[in-house]
């Protein structure tokens, strides 16, 4: 193995979360000095150099940065491990908004209850109750809507409405996959939620195999103070017989992230409300959905279900006439996207994380084609609405606005991202196209090509 020398101009920033510029020279390829602007870049660099280090080592290094700087000696894997790592050994998960799609249910229940008081629930207030204890959430609603009742009365009215809905709460995309994966690899898991233990047990009882996945389940009623206090996570670590530093917390809410960091644990945030990731600077990593979790970054076994850069999904079906989009697909990017109306698909859109997907496209009079698409807010353009943008991987001589387009989405490629330049966005979309083009030849995906849904218009 080679030498690595690491220099930094940001040594005094140990406590702040700003990116530190690092200059790394790997001496076994001396002509190639690397400059890493961002830590993830450093990760890929290390991976490229086959030094056997992973991102998780580096995530640790953020809190003991000085060690890295001292690494001016032959960097053997052993030494790097000894100096930099204390990888996680268990996972503590939040429930509502992280594993379960509780948000829709909360909205529906509040709508019903507020209407009894002649008030209308405004979904935009959702962030005010996210991650709070039931009492705090109820108090916030009573105050915001100036309801003529006490918080306790409000809770007694709302509790039965919630219990009636628990059977309808769906698992979030990637939740079942994650639990199965960690369970199969014997990674201990705890569930730590601000809800009372009884509600947690009731909610998870509708999901096969969940209860037995957790060695520990802690409710808000079992500790003195709920999140953002670290109590619950510290108690979970204790019951798992783990050091806090060996725990990875997965959380969707800000109070949860605060609690995890206060417990001195590694925290991955999966914000459940869109366009909020900038608020989660305290987290060690922010991901868009559980589909994007890379357990190996934290020293846990990697998922084994990715196939040639794609993640197979239970297929979903969407169709309608092609509508006008923002008019920039072909003009600005040279990549036309045959937009579909999102009307009638609000549930489906809410259910699926934004990101880049692929599958098959059927056009009524033209046939069936490979397709790659983005769903979301197009961070580069910062759209106000979540749009569906399918790029059909075929060169047509004309537009086909108004024609019926049927899509079967069979797999996932990556989260939507922002890019430093238009060129880099375009290059990435072409790369997505190549990945989709190739993957759709696999029997796993190609079988859907003959699905009658694509031709039934
Ligand atoms: P808009 O913003 O209106 O969607 P675009 O510049 O994205 O405009 O172009 C999309 C239109 O181009 C589609 O609605 C369709 O009529 C046409 N088109 C031509 N070739 C393709 C293709 N390969 N994939 C998607 N749309 C295409
Ligand atoms: N827009 C983004 O801002 N970020 C992305 O990561 C992104 N990925 C895309 C991937 C594919 C396969 C396609 C077809 C489009 C993607 N776009 C992305 C959307 C692009 O910005 C959009 O098609 C244009 O804005 C046209 O409206
Ligand atoms: Mg378009």
Short mmCIF file of C-alpha atoms and ligand atoms in Angstrom, two decimals:
data_model
loop_
_atom_site.label_atom_id
_atom_site.label_comp_id
_atom_site.label_asym_id
_atom_site.label_seq_id
_atom_site.Cartn_x
_atom_site.Cartn_y
_atom_site.Cartn_z
CA UNK A 1 0.00 0.00 0.00
CA UNK A 2 1.07 3.53 -0.63
CA UNK A 3 1.69 6.60 1.43
CA UNK A 4 -0.95 9.18 2.03
CA UNK A 5 -0.18 12.67 3.11
CA UNK A 6 -3.05 14.81 4.17
CA UNK A 7 -3.01 18.53 4.67
CA UNK A 8 -5.86 20.77 5.60
CA UNK A 9 -6.62 24.44 5.87
CA UNK A 10 -9.62 23.93 8.08
CA UNK A 11 -8.21 22.47 11.23
CA UNK A 12 -9.92 24.83 13.57
CA UNK A 13 -13.33 23.87 12.38
CA UNK A 14 -13.67 20.66 14.25
CA UNK A 15 -17.00 21.59 15.75
CA UNK A 16 -18.60 23.23 12.79
CA UNK A 17 -20.05 21.25 9.96
CA UNK A 18 -18.51 23.16 7.09
CA UNK A 19 -16.69 21.11 4.51
CA UNK A 20 -12.98 21.07 5.05
CA UNK A 21 -10.74 21.30 2.04
CA UNK A 22 -8.24 18.49 2.04
CA UNK A 23 -5.25 17.93 -0.14
CA UNK A 24 -4.28 14.33 -0.49
CA UNK A 25 -1.35 12.88 -2.32
CA UNK A 26 -1.14 9.17 -2.71
CA UNK A 27 2.52 8.43 -3.13
CA UNK A 28 2.11 5.21 -5.04
CA UNK A 29 0.69 7.28 -7.88
CA UNK A 30 2.81 10.41 -7.36
CA UNK A 31 1.80 12.18 -10.54
CA UNK A 32 -1.78 12.38 -9.43
CA UNK A 33 -2.38 14.82 -6.61
CA UNK A 34 -6.04 14.87 -5.71
CA UNK A 35 -7.88 17.85 -4.37
CA UNK A 36 -11.08 16.97 -2.63
CA UNK A 37 -13.62 19.76 -2.21
CA UNK A 38 -16.07 17.56 -0.45
CA UNK A 39 -15.73 14.67 1.88
CA UNK A 40 -17.76 12.30 -0.31
CA UNK A 41 -15.18 12.99 -3.01
CA UNK A 42 -12.51 11.90 -0.60
CA UNK A 43 -14.45 8.72 -0.02
CA UNK A 44 -14.52 7.82 -3.68
CA UNK A 45 -10.88 8.75 -4.00
CA UNK A 46 -9.96 6.36 -1.25
CA UNK A 47 -12.13 3.68 -2.76
CA UNK A 48 -10.44 4.26 -6.11
CA UNK A 49 -7.03 3.79 -4.55
CA UNK A 50 -8.14 0.45 -3.19
CA UNK A 51 -6.81 1.23 0.22
CA UNK A 52 -9.70 -0.67 1.66
CA UNK A 53 -11.05 2.34 3.51
CA UNK A 54 -14.65 3.26 3.41
CA UNK A 55 -16.70 6.37 3.90
CA UNK A 56 -17.59 5.35 7.40
CA UNK A 57 -13.96 5.68 8.37
CA UNK A 58 -14.05 9.13 7.11
CA UNK A 59 -17.32 10.05 8.74
CA UNK A 60 -15.60 9.19 11.97
CA UNK A 61 -12.63 11.25 10.93
CA UNK A 62 -14.74 14.36 10.94
CA UNK A 63 -14.78 14.27 14.69
CA UNK A 64 -11.10 13.35 15.08
CA UNK A 65 -9.73 15.23 12.17
CA UNK A 66 -6.33 15.74 13.72
CA UNK A 67 -5.67 12.01 13.40
CA UNK A 68 -6.13 12.25 9.69
CA UNK A 69 -3.64 15.03 9.44
CA UNK A 70 -1.09 12.94 11.24
CA UNK A 71 -1.51 10.23 8.66
CA UNK A 72 1.69 11.07 6.91
CA UNK A 73 3.09 7.63 7.38
CA UNK A 74 2.66 4.45 5.38
CA UNK A 75 -1.07 3.97 5.55
CA UNK A 76 -1.79 0.34 6.11
CA UNK A 77 -5.35 -0.73 6.47
CA UNK A 78 -4.63 -1.87 9.99
CA UNK A 79 -3.23 1.42 11.06
CA UNK A 80 -6.01 3.44 9.52
CA UNK A 81 -8.55 1.26 11.22
CA UNK A 82 -6.85 1.60 14.57
CA UNK A 83 -6.65 5.35 14.40
CA UNK A 84 -9.86 6.33 12.71
CA UNK A 85 -12.59 3.87 13.15
CA UNK A 86 -15.15 2.89 15.61
CA UNK A 87 -17.74 1.63 13.21
CA UNK A 88 -21.33 1.12 14.25
CA UNK A 89 -22.59 -2.27 15.31
CA UNK A 90 -26.29 -1.67 15.74
CA UNK A 91 -29.08 0.51 14.40
CA UNK A 92 -31.71 2.51 16.28
CA UNK A 93 -34.70 3.44 14.19
CA UNK A 94 -37.46 5.95 14.60
CA UNK A 95 -40.92 4.72 13.58
CA UNK A 96 -43.30 7.44 12.34
CA UNK A 97 -42.04 9.13 9.20
CA UNK A 98 -38.94 6.92 9.11
CA UNK A 99 -40.32 3.39 8.72
CA UNK A 100 -44.01 4.19 8.52
CA UNK A 101 -45.77 6.68 6.28
CA UNK A 102 -47.72 8.18 9.14
CA UNK A 103 -47.93 11.68 7.69
CA UNK A 104 -50.97 11.09 5.52
CA UNK A 105 -52.85 9.55 8.41
CA UNK A 106 -51.99 12.45 10.72
CA UNK A 107 -53.30 14.88 8.11
CA UNK A 108 -56.54 12.94 7.65
CA UNK A 109 -57.19 12.65 11.36
CA UNK A 110 -56.48 16.32 12.02
CA UNK A 111 -58.74 17.27 9.14
CA UNK A 112 -61.63 15.34 10.70
CA UNK A 113 -61.08 16.60 14.23
CA UNK A 114 -60.52 20.25 13.34
CA UNK A 115 -63.66 20.26 11.23
CA UNK A 116 -65.60 19.43 14.40
CA UNK A 117 -64.37 22.76 15.69
CA UNK A 118 -65.23 24.50 12.43
CA UNK A 119 -61.54 24.78 11.51
CA UNK A 120 -59.65 23.60 8.48
CA UNK A 121 -56.37 21.68 8.70
CA UNK A 122 -53.66 23.31 6.67
CA UNK A 123 -51.13 20.64 5.69
CA UNK A 124 -48.39 23.24 5.62
CA UNK A 125 -48.29 23.15 9.40
CA UNK A 126 -47.13 19.54 9.34
CA UNK A 127 -43.56 20.50 10.20
CA UNK A 128 -44.70 21.93 13.52
CA UNK A 129 -45.75 18.54 14.83
CA UNK A 130 -43.13 16.38 13.20
CA UNK A 131 -41.03 14.44 15.69
CA UNK A 132 -42.77 15.90 18.72
CA UNK A 133 -44.15 13.92 21.61
CA UNK A 134 -47.92 13.37 21.31
CA UNK A 135 -48.51 15.93 24.07
CA UNK A 136 -46.32 18.59 22.45
CA UNK A 137 -47.89 17.98 19.06
CA UNK A 138 -51.40 18.24 20.47
CA UNK A 139 -50.50 21.39 22.41
CA UNK A 140 -49.10 22.98 19.24
CA UNK A 141 -52.33 22.28 17.31
CA UNK A 142 -54.57 23.51 20.15
CA UNK A 143 -52.59 26.73 20.31
CA UNK A 144 -52.21 27.29 16.56
CA UNK A 145 -55.90 26.82 15.91
CA UNK A 146 -56.96 28.44 19.18
CA UNK A 147 -59.22 25.53 20.02
CA UNK A 148 -61.58 25.94 22.95
CA UNK A 149 -60.33 22.84 24.73
CA UNK A 150 -57.36 21.71 26.79
CA UNK A 151 -54.50 19.72 25.32
CA UNK A 152 -55.61 16.72 27.40
CA UNK A 153 -59.18 16.95 26.04
CA UNK A 154 -57.80 17.25 22.54
CA UNK A 155 -55.69 14.12 23.03
CA UNK A 156 -58.65 12.14 24.34
CA UNK A 157 -60.64 13.09 21.25
CA UNK A 158 -57.90 12.39 18.76
CA UNK A 159 -56.56 9.12 20.19
CA UNK A 160 -59.45 6.90 19.04
CA UNK A 161 -59.33 8.50 15.58
CA UNK A 162 -55.66 7.55 15.31
CA UNK A 163 -56.13 4.01 16.60
CA UNK A 164 -58.77 3.43 13.89
CA UNK A 165 -56.20 4.35 11.25
CA UNK A 166 -53.21 2.33 12.35
CA UNK A 167 -54.12 -0.60 10.14
CA UNK A 168 -53.93 1.75 7.14
CA UNK A 169 -50.40 3.07 7.65
CA UNK A 170 -48.09 1.85 4.92
CA UNK A 171 -44.41 1.03 5.28
CA UNK A 172 -42.23 3.68 3.64
CA UNK A 173 -40.29 2.65 0.52
CA UNK A 174 -37.22 0.69 1.56
CA UNK A 175 -38.38 0.07 5.15
CA UNK A 176 -39.15 -3.63 4.77
CA UNK A 177 -36.00 -4.10 2.72
CA UNK A 178 -33.83 -2.46 5.39
CA UNK A 179 -35.32 -4.38 8.31
CA UNK A 180 -35.00 -7.71 6.48
CA UNK A 181 -31.44 -6.95 5.47
CA UNK A 182 -30.24 -6.00 8.95
CA UNK A 183 -32.10 -8.90 10.52
CA UNK A 184 -30.63 -11.41 8.05
CA UNK A 185 -27.15 -10.15 8.87
CA UNK A 186 -27.73 -10.30 12.60
CA UNK A 187 -27.35 -6.56 13.14
CA UNK A 188 -29.13 -5.71 16.42
CA UNK A 189 -31.93 -3.19 16.02
CA UNK A 190 -33.91 -1.00 18.38
CA UNK A 191 -37.05 0.99 17.74
CA UNK A 192 -37.21 4.30 19.61
CA UNK A 193 -40.28 6.46 19.15
CA UNK A 194 -41.83 9.35 21.03
CA UNK A 195 -45.21 7.55 20.81
CA UNK A 196 -46.32 5.49 23.79
CA UNK A 197 -45.09 1.90 23.72
CA UNK A 198 -48.63 0.59 23.36
CA UNK A 199 -49.21 2.62 20.16
CA UNK A 200 -45.88 1.49 18.74
CA UNK A 201 -46.76 -2.15 19.32
CA UNK A 202 -50.19 -1.66 17.77
CA UNK A 203 -48.80 0.12 14.71
CA UNK A 204 -46.09 -2.41 13.96
CA UNK A 205 -48.43 -5.35 14.50
CA UNK A 206 -49.80 -4.71 10.99
CA UNK A 207 -46.36 -5.28 9.45
CA UNK A 208 -45.13 -8.83 9.11
CA UNK A 209 -41.85 -9.59 10.80
CA UNK A 210 -41.33 -6.12 12.25
CA UNK A 211 -41.83 -6.87 15.92
CA UNK A 212 -39.35 -9.74 15.88
CA UNK A 213 -36.77 -7.56 14.07
CA UNK A 214 -36.25 -5.40 17.14
CA UNK A 215 -34.37 -6.58 20.19
CA UNK A 216 -35.50 -3.41 21.96
CA UNK A 217 -38.60 -1.24 21.60
CA UNK A 218 -38.77 2.00 23.57
CA UNK A 219 -41.77 4.32 23.78
CA UNK A 220 -41.91 7.94 24.83
CA UNK A 221 -43.72 6.88 27.98
CA UNK A 222 -40.72 4.85 29.13
CA UNK A 223 -38.25 7.70 29.56
CA UNK A 224 -38.42 10.95 31.47
CA UNK A 225 -38.10 13.21 28.45
CA UNK A 226 -38.71 12.36 24.82
CA UNK A 227 -36.70 13.49 21.79
CA UNK A 228 -34.95 15.95 21.35
CA UNK A 229 -33.58 14.76 24.68
CA UNK A 230 -31.06 11.93 24.18
CA UNK A 231 -32.65 9.81 26.95
CA UNK A 232 -34.47 7.46 24.67
CA UNK A 233 -31.47 6.67 22.51
CA UNK A 234 -29.17 6.26 25.51
CA UNK A 235 -31.68 3.88 27.06
CA UNK A 236 -31.88 1.96 23.77
CA UNK A 237 -28.08 1.63 23.64
CA UNK A 238 -28.01 0.42 27.20
CA UNK A 239 -30.68 -2.20 26.58
CA UNK A 240 -28.79 -3.30 23.46
CA UNK A 241 -25.61 -3.46 25.58
CA UNK A 242 -23.87 -1.16 23.12
CA UNK A 243 -21.79 1.97 23.49
CA UNK A 244 -23.59 5.06 22.10
CA UNK A 245 -20.71 5.50 19.64
CA UNK A 246 -21.50 2.05 18.20
CA UNK A 247 -25.08 3.05 17.37
CA UNK A 248 -26.40 4.39 14.09
CA UNK A 249 -29.64 6.36 14.46
CA UNK A 250 -32.01 6.67 11.50
CA UNK A 251 -34.46 9.54 11.91
CA UNK A 252 -36.80 11.67 9.82
CA UNK A 253 -37.41 14.57 12.21
CA UNK A 254 -35.26 17.40 13.52
CA UNK A 255 -35.97 16.62 17.19
CA UNK A 256 -34.90 13.04 16.47
CA UNK A 257 -31.65 14.12 14.84
CA UNK A 258 -30.95 16.46 17.75
CA UNK A 259 -31.58 13.61 20.19
CA UNK A 260 -29.27 11.26 18.29
CA UNK A 261 -26.41 13.74 18.21
CA UNK A 262 -26.94 14.62 21.87
CA UNK A 263 -26.54 10.91 22.56
CA UNK A 264 -23.22 11.08 20.63
CA UNK A 265 -24.39 8.61 18.04
CA UNK A 266 -23.99 8.59 14.26
CA UNK A 267 -27.17 9.96 12.70
CA UNK A 268 -28.59 9.48 9.22
CA UNK A 269 -31.51 11.81 8.52
CA UNK A 270 -34.25 10.86 6.05
CA UNK A 271 -36.39 14.02 6.07
CA UNK A 272 -40.03 13.11 5.56
CA UNK A 273 -41.04 16.54 4.28
CA UNK A 274 -39.75 17.61 0.86
CA UNK A 275 -37.10 20.31 0.37
CA UNK A 276 -36.10 20.30 4.01
CA UNK A 277 -32.68 18.71 3.82
CA UNK A 278 -30.86 22.04 4.36
CA UNK A 279 -32.26 22.15 7.89
CA UNK A 280 -30.60 18.89 8.85
CA UNK A 281 -27.02 20.09 9.10
CA UNK A 282 -26.55 18.40 12.49
CA UNK A 283 -26.95 14.95 10.94
CA UNK A 284 -23.90 13.00 9.78
CA UNK A 285 -25.63 12.28 6.49
CA UNK A 286 -28.92 13.33 4.90
CA UNK A 287 -30.50 10.91 2.44
CA UNK A 288 -33.62 11.27 0.37
CA UNK A 289 -35.24 7.94 1.22
CA UNK A 290 -34.33 4.63 2.78
CA UNK A 291 -33.60 3.38 -0.75
CA UNK A 292 -30.47 5.54 -0.62
CA UNK A 293 -29.05 4.18 2.60
CA UNK A 294 -25.59 2.64 2.13
CA UNK A 295 -25.02 0.53 5.25
CA UNK A 296 -21.38 -0.06 4.30
CA UNK A 297 -20.65 3.62 4.88
CA UNK A 298 -21.21 2.89 8.54
CA UNK A 299 -19.40 -0.42 8.62
CA UNK A 300 -22.56 -2.50 8.25
CA UNK A 301 -23.08 -5.18 5.59
CA UNK A 302 -23.97 -3.68 2.19
CA UNK A 303 -27.26 -4.41 0.47
CA UNK A 304 -26.91 -7.21 -2.04
CA UNK A 305 -29.95 -6.43 -4.18
CA UNK A 306 -28.45 -3.82 -6.52
CA UNK A 307 -28.09 -5.18 -10.05
CA UNK A 308 -25.79 -3.34 -12.47
CA UNK A 309 -26.38 0.02 -10.82
CA UNK A 310 -30.13 -0.49 -10.46
CA UNK A 311 -32.42 -1.44 -7.63
CA UNK A 312 -35.33 -3.68 -8.66
CA UNK A 313 -38.70 -2.46 -7.36
CA UNK A 314 -42.20 -3.84 -7.19
CA UNK A 315 -43.42 -2.35 -10.48
CA UNK A 316 -45.79 0.55 -10.51
CA UNK A 317 -48.02 1.70 -13.31
CA UNK A 318 -48.84 5.20 -14.44
CA UNK A 319 -50.30 6.60 -17.63
CA UNK A 320 -52.17 9.39 -19.36
CA UNK A 321 -51.94 11.83 -22.23
CA UNK A 322 -48.59 13.57 -22.78
CA UNK A 323 -48.84 17.16 -21.59
CA UNK A 324 -46.71 20.28 -22.06
CA UNK A 325 -43.89 20.59 -19.55
CA UNK A 326 -41.62 23.50 -18.76
CA UNK A 327 -40.48 23.61 -22.37
CA UNK A 328 -36.84 23.19 -21.47
CA UNK A 329 -36.24 19.43 -21.82
CA UNK A 330 -35.27 19.56 -25.49
CA UNK A 331 -34.34 23.23 -25.61
CA UNK A 332 -32.06 23.54 -22.61
CA UNK A 333 -30.85 20.00 -22.09
CA UNK A 334 -31.32 18.36 -25.48
CA UNK A 335 -33.23 15.69 -23.58
CA UNK A 336 -36.98 15.70 -24.28
CA UNK A 337 -39.19 14.47 -21.46
CA UNK A 338 -42.78 13.51 -22.22
CA UNK A 339 -44.47 14.91 -19.15
CA UNK A 340 -47.50 13.23 -17.61
CA UNK A 341 -50.13 15.04 -15.61
CA UNK A 342 -49.75 14.49 -11.91
CA UNK A 343 -53.50 14.88 -11.43
CA UNK A 344 -55.01 11.65 -10.20
CA UNK A 345 -51.60 10.40 -9.14
CA UNK A 346 -51.10 12.46 -6.01
CA UNK A 347 -51.18 9.40 -3.76
CA UNK A 348 -48.76 7.49 -5.98
CA UNK A 349 -46.44 10.48 -6.17
CA UNK A 350 -46.52 11.02 -2.45
CA UNK A 351 -45.81 7.35 -1.94
CA UNK A 352 -42.71 7.19 -4.12
CA UNK A 353 -39.61 9.13 -3.23
CA UNK A 354 -38.30 11.62 -5.73
CA UNK A 355 -35.50 10.16 -7.78
CA UNK A 356 -34.42 8.65 -11.06
CA UNK A 357 -36.30 5.53 -12.11
CA UNK A 358 -36.57 3.47 -15.28
CA UNK A 359 -38.85 1.03 -17.01
CA UNK A 360 -40.94 0.61 -20.12
CA UNK A 361 -43.03 3.16 -22.01
CA UNK A 362 -45.95 2.33 -24.30
CA UNK A 363 -47.19 4.91 -26.80
CA UNK A 364 -50.57 4.10 -28.29
CA UNK A 365 -49.71 4.05 -31.99
CA UNK A 366 -45.93 3.76 -31.80
CA UNK A 367 -45.00 0.75 -29.70
CA UNK A 368 -43.10 -0.03 -26.54
CA UNK A 369 -39.77 1.60 -25.68
CA UNK A 370 -37.17 1.73 -22.95
CA UNK A 371 -37.55 4.69 -20.67
CA UNK A 372 -35.65 6.51 -17.90
CA UNK A 373 -37.26 9.26 -15.87
CA UNK A 374 -36.97 11.63 -13.00
CA UNK A 375 -39.70 12.23 -10.49
CA UNK A 376 -39.39 15.19 -8.21
CA UNK A 377 -38.56 18.84 -7.95
CA UNK A 378 -35.55 18.89 -10.32
CA UNK A 379 -33.20 20.49 -7.77
CA UNK A 380 -31.13 22.09 -10.51
CA UNK A 381 -34.15 24.10 -11.61
CA UNK A 382 -35.76 24.17 -8.16
CA UNK A 383 -39.28 23.46 -9.37
CA UNK A 384 -42.19 24.23 -7.09
CA UNK A 385 -44.03 21.02 -7.97
CA UNK A 386 -43.15 17.38 -8.11
CA UNK A 387 -43.19 16.44 -11.80
CA UNK A 388 -42.94 13.22 -13.78
CA UNK A 389 -40.38 13.50 -16.58
CA UNK A 390 -39.96 10.38 -18.73
CA UNK A 391 -37.24 10.39 -21.37
CA UNK A 392 -38.04 7.70 -23.91
CA UNK A 393 -34.81 6.12 -25.10
CA UNK A 394 -35.69 6.29 -28.78
CA UNK A 395 -35.26 8.99 -31.38
CA UNK A 396 -38.61 10.20 -32.67
CA UNK A 397 -38.96 12.53 -35.64
CA UNK A 398 -41.85 14.45 -34.12
CA UNK A 399 -43.63 15.48 -30.96
CA UNK A 400 -46.50 13.41 -29.62
CA UNK A 401 -48.35 15.75 -27.28
CA UNK A 402 -51.81 14.45 -26.37
CA UNK A 403 -50.99 10.82 -27.15
CA UNK A 404 -51.63 8.22 -24.46
CA UNK A 405 -48.39 7.25 -22.69
CA UNK A 406 -48.27 4.22 -20.41
CA UNK A 407 -45.35 3.59 -18.08
CA UNK A 408 -44.28 0.61 -16.02
CA UNK A 409 -41.59 1.60 -13.56
CA UNK A 410 -39.46 -1.41 -12.67
CA UNK A 411 -36.37 -0.06 -10.94
CA UNK A 412 -34.58 2.77 -9.20
CA UNK A 413 -31.23 4.32 -10.08
CA UNK A 414 -30.43 7.27 -7.80
CA UNK A 415 -31.83 10.25 -5.91
CA UNK A 416 -32.32 13.53 -7.75
CA UNK A 417 -29.35 15.79 -7.27
CA UNK A 418 -28.18 19.32 -7.86
CA UNK A 419 -25.25 19.88 -10.18
CA UNK A 420 -22.53 22.53 -10.47
CA UNK A 421 -23.27 23.03 -14.17
CA UNK A 422 -25.81 22.25 -16.86
CA UNK A 423 -23.19 20.10 -18.61
CA UNK A 424 -22.76 17.91 -15.55
CA UNK A 425 -26.56 17.49 -15.20
CA UNK A 426 -26.80 16.50 -18.87
CA UNK A 427 -23.88 14.08 -18.55
CA UNK A 428 -25.50 12.45 -15.53
CA UNK A 429 -28.86 12.04 -17.31
CA UNK A 430 -27.07 10.37 -20.23
CA UNK A 431 -25.33 8.07 -17.78
CA UNK A 432 -28.78 7.23 -16.29
CA UNK A 433 -29.96 6.49 -19.84
CA UNK A 434 -27.09 4.06 -20.41
CA UNK A 435 -27.69 2.31 -17.11
CA UNK A 436 -31.39 1.91 -17.93
CA UNK A 437 -30.74 0.86 -21.51
CA UNK A 438 -28.47 -1.96 -20.34
CA UNK A 439 -30.47 -3.06 -17.30
CA UNK A 440 -33.72 -3.36 -19.25
CA UNK A 441 -32.13 -6.21 -21.22
CA UNK A 442 -31.97 -8.30 -18.05
CA UNK A 443 -34.77 -10.90 -17.82
CA UNK A 444 -35.61 -9.43 -14.42
CA UNK A 445 -36.78 -6.24 -16.14
CA UNK A 446 -37.36 -7.22 -19.77
CA UNK A 447 -40.33 -9.44 -18.92
CA UNK A 448 -42.48 -6.35 -18.27
CA UNK A 449 -42.06 -5.26 -21.87
CA UNK A 450 -44.94 -7.54 -22.82
CA UNK A 451 -47.30 -6.35 -20.10
CA UNK A 452 -50.69 -5.62 -21.71
CA UNK A 453 -50.89 -2.36 -19.72
CA UNK A 454 -48.42 -0.82 -22.16
CA UNK A 455 -50.63 -1.56 -25.16
CA UNK A 456 -54.07 -1.33 -23.72
CA UNK A 457 -54.85 2.24 -24.73
P1 LIG B 1 -42.03 19.84 -22.51
O1 LIG B 1 -41.40 20.77 -21.57
O2 LIG B 1 -43.30 20.35 -23.10
O3 LIG B 1 -42.19 18.48 -21.92
P2 LIG B 1 -39.71 18.89 -23.87
O4 LIG B 1 -38.68 19.79 -24.43
O5 LIG B 1 -39.39 18.13 -22.61
O6 LIG B 1 -41.01 19.72 -23.70
O7 LIG B 1 -40.09 17.87 -24.98
C1 LIG B 1 -40.96 16.84 -24.69
C2 LIG B 1 -41.79 16.47 -25.88
O8 LIG B 1 -40.96 16.02 -26.95
C3 LIG B 1 -42.68 15.30 -25.53
O9 LIG B 1 -43.91 15.73 -25.02
C4 LIG B 1 -42.83 14.58 -26.86
O10 LIG B 1 -43.95 15.11 -27.54
C5 LIG B 1 -41.56 14.94 -27.62
N1 LIG B 1 -40.55 13.88 -27.69
C6 LIG B 1 -39.85 13.57 -28.79
N2 LIG B 1 -38.97 12.59 -28.57
C7 LIG B 1 -39.08 12.25 -27.27
C8 LIG B 1 -38.44 11.28 -26.44
N3 LIG B 1 -37.48 10.47 -26.92
N4 LIG B 1 -38.81 11.22 -25.16
C9 LIG B 1 -39.75 12.02 -24.65
N5 LIG B 1 -40.40 12.94 -25.39
C10 LIG B 1 -40.09 13.08 -26.69
N1 LIG B 2 -33.05 17.33 -12.75
C1 LIG B 2 -32.35 17.67 -11.66
O1 LIG B 2 -32.42 18.82 -11.23
N2 LIG B 2 -31.58 16.77 -11.01
C2 LIG B 2 -31.46 15.49 -11.43
O2 LIG B 2 -30.75 14.71 -10.79
C3 LIG B 2 -32.16 15.10 -12.60
N3 LIG B 2 -32.08 13.85 -13.08
C4 LIG B 2 -32.76 13.49 -14.20
C5 LIG B 2 -32.67 12.20 -14.70
C6 LIG B 2 -33.37 11.81 -15.83
C7 LIG B 2 -33.23 10.42 -16.33
C8 LIG B 2 -34.17 12.75 -16.51
C9 LIG B 2 -34.93 12.37 -17.75
C10 LIG B 2 -34.27 14.03 -16.03
C11 LIG B 2 -33.58 14.44 -14.87
N4 LIG B 2 -33.64 15.73 -14.38
C12 LIG B 2 -32.96 16.08 -13.25
C13 LIG B 2 -34.77 16.54 -14.78
C14 LIG B 2 -34.49 17.59 -15.77
O3 LIG B 2 -34.11 18.70 -15.01
C15 LIG B 2 -35.83 17.81 -16.44
O4 LIG B 2 -36.09 16.77 -17.28
C16 LIG B 2 -35.81 19.13 -17.16
O5 LIG B 2 -35.86 20.12 -16.19
C17 LIG B 2 -36.99 19.25 -18.11
O6 LIG B 2 -38.08 19.83 -17.48
MG1 LIG B 3 -40.64 17.65 -20.71
#
